[in-house]
Amino acid sequence: MSFKKEKLGKRYNKSEVTQSYLMISPMIIGFSLFTLYPLILIVKWSFTNYTGFGTPEFVGLENYIRTFTQDPNFWEAILVTFQITIAKLGIGIPLALVIAVLISTKSKINTVLRTVYFVPSIISISVIGLIFYILFEPYRGIVNQMMINSGMIERSLPWFSNPTMAKGLVSMASIWNTFGIDMVLILTGLLSIDKSIYECAQIDGANRAQQFFKITIPMLAPVLQVVVLMAMLNAMKITDLVLVLTNGQPGGKTEVVMTYIYKYFFTGELSAVQQYGYASSMSVVTAIILGIITVFYLKSSAKKTEIY
Amino acid sequence: MKKLLSFIAVIAIATTLFTGCGEKKNTASNSSAKSDSSKVETISWWGNYGGQKAFIENIVKEFNDTIGKEEKILLEFKNFGGDYNDVINAAAISGQGPELHKINNMMAKHASNGWILPLDDVPGGKDIIAKYNKDELKSTSFSLNGKTFGVPMQYMTYRVLYNKDVFKNAGIVDENGEAKEPKTWQDIYEYSKIITDKGNGKVFGFGAPLKWDSYAQNGLATQATSATGVWRGFDFNAGKYNFAAYKPVLEIMTKMYDEGLFFPGAEGLNNDSVRAHFAEGNIGIVTGASWDVGVYNTQFVPKGDWGVCQPIYLEGQTKYKEGIKSEAIVVLGKPAEKKIDKAMKVYEFIAGEDFFVPAYENSSWIPSSDLIAKATKEPDRKGFEDFATMDKGINMLEEPTGVITVKGDNYNSVFVKLILGLEKDIDKSLSDLDNRYNAAFNESDLNIDDYMSKDFKIELE
């Protein structure tokens, strides 16, 4: 073995370092090819009027000016995305938390329930979109038929023609798809909390509600931080569910930012001509917005994860 | 020993990254080596031909047994599904595409990238070009920058379809008791109202797949040409967009939606859903195109009788000719360069009467009128002969929509918003569409003469 001293005084084995770099090389190559290179290409295209064929022509900041000042539909899509995200966080996370607490004790029924609640997370998004469409479609949808037969309503509700109801459906389908995985992550955190803390609290006279809010929630803070961040990012990137369930209808009112960008990129459905350059600029702006939200969230939630 | 094993593991993992590429290369070179040594040349033909697949497979077999044997050509046909555009684009980029393929609406893209061969530059190509009308070939469906990449092989018509049994059940019949065919958009409204009123919440007058992003282009604007005189928003006489011409038709569509005459959930229906409900007898009237013949004869076969309307007009307004769209069903891919003589033999066969007369008799494609005249038997599929009756139509030039960059909502989005009542001011919306589309057209490098003709006689005499 040969040793060499570094400036910091650490000793390392040259062959071990070489081996380390070789071990991480597949990841670096993959990252460079499939993440870094496409990223550079997108930023480059965002300054051009590239339509997918011919040579991209440099247009400076024209695409960004169009994004910020001439495309209200893009900002409407951002707003719809935020609305769906807030609905998902406001309903999905508390639901996952409550269910995780309810099934955290060891029992056969809880083991079955954990599996049942997790199943929606492994169903294909396209299938979920179809299921919800069949449930809520106005002509012979199960939900409408049940409500009519029970006397709650006289005529079918226009679930897909009312923008608010359509957005509600997208949120509902998304929550149903992901709350299982959130529940499992929270459950993992719950099971790692030392039971002796609860015993001490009980001795001190704390009731269940007090134990939940004063012990469970604070102790779950690190896990909740990650769960909320993942849920937020997944909600803001929602694409296939919207494409299958509503395709942005009615009249583009359920178009989210990712489907809006997708249609400019791949299908030319929104513009007849694929506009790679403009779609790239929207992608960059969206990535910056997501980045700002992520940094803001992590900074604001950092102190809350300091547990004793 | 540990270090040696670790090193081997690292090399194995790194190698897997490149395995796929290596195998692909070997396959390609092996296959080219095979064809070099074989006397018979394989010509590949790809497409997503849907209802025409069975016909093509039969005629390819006949070709291989006859002309193919003489010319030592083996024609291999491969049909794809809804992902065909992505497949052919990927194949073209990688240079591993077929010698012949369907181009759909990507002529400009493939031509400008050099992925397809111009007929002007291949042996026998100019003779083929000479058989066709030069003005028709100007369209970007066939030519780009003075080069011709395809010729009009098949013709598509766009009509309104009606379920005759639904009409009879609703009492919409003539003096002979036969279902009354709608003649005007006002008829469509009135008949839809009668059907919906008598349908008891089960049968509705009109079906529209508003979830389909191309509905306005292929399901409304094209069928409304005979009522508006514009083709997909473009006026070929004036050389500019005129979406305002659609106002009367859109007012009727909006009124039908407001009054509940549309099949429920139109905004959530795609084209196949509407076709399925039409076939079930739940919808009285839908729009369609000549490619729907295969659909309604094999895929969604209506339970009752159905019919194809002749061009629909507006009451008391000028009548125009219906729009007919011609298309090349096949183009020469770049790989055909290496086997150009054999590839051209196949191309000439496909473009000729030995292919298209049987195609017409089989109800697969509508060829030109002179080839229809050579048919020895009637088309065997219901509705095909009605779609192929083109005496009140005119071949359309290509509108520039596919090659200009429009900012904001496209006309499909605007039309759907108007129908759903999400936009109330129809004049403002259509005027905005005209302004934006004409601005995009004027700002482009396109030559206006390629998109207009003062001799384009669209009024019906």
mmCIF file of C-alpha atoms in Angstrom, chain B residues 7 19 37 67 78 136 140 149 182 191 210-211 281 287 301 306 342-343 355 360 362 381 416:
data_model
loop_
_atom_site.group_PDB
_atom_site.id
_atom_site.type_symbol
_atom_site.label_atom_id
_atom_site.label_comp_id
_atom_site.label_asym_id
_atom_site.label_seq_id
_atom_site.Cartn_x
_atom_site.Cartn_y
_atom_site.Cartn_z
ATOM 1 C CA PHE B 7 -13.032 -3.679 -9.625
ATOM 2 C CA THR B 19 -24.599 -2.936 -23.919
ATOM 3 C CA SER B 37 -25.619 -11.296 -50.022
ATOM 4 C CA ILE B 67 -44.438 -8.267 -59.290
ATOM 5 C CA LYS B 78 -45.526 -3.170 -40.606
ATOM 6 C CA GLU B 136 -52.331 20.796 -56.109
ATOM 7 C CA THR B 140 -47.049 21.752 -48.195
ATOM 8 C CA PHE B 149 -41.974 14.685 -51.741
ATOM 9 C CA PRO B 182 -80.197 17.017 -42.326
ATOM 10 C CA TYR B 191 -83.501 17.457 -35.223
ATOM 11 C CA LEU B 210 -64.653 18.152 -26.979
ATOM 12 C CA LYS B 211 -61.824 16.448 -25.061
ATOM 13 C CA GLY B 281 -77.842 4.449 -30.695
ATOM 14 C CA THR B 287 -69.466 14.597 -37.458
ATOM 15 C CA VAL B 301 -70.483 -1.097 -35.789
ATOM 16 C CA TRP B 306 -76.885 4.972 -40.303
ATOM 17 C CA LYS B 342 -36.496 -1.397 -56.168
ATOM 18 C CA ALA B 343 -38.071 1.182 -53.847
ATOM 19 C CA PHE B 355 -53.300 -0.580 -55.898
ATOM 20 C CA TYR B 360 -61.584 1.825 -53.669
ATOM 21 C CA ASN B 362 -62.393 -2.583 -50.815
ATOM 22 C CA ARG B 381 -68.453 -1.109 -46.978
ATOM 23 C CA VAL B 416 -64.443 24.707 -27.378
#
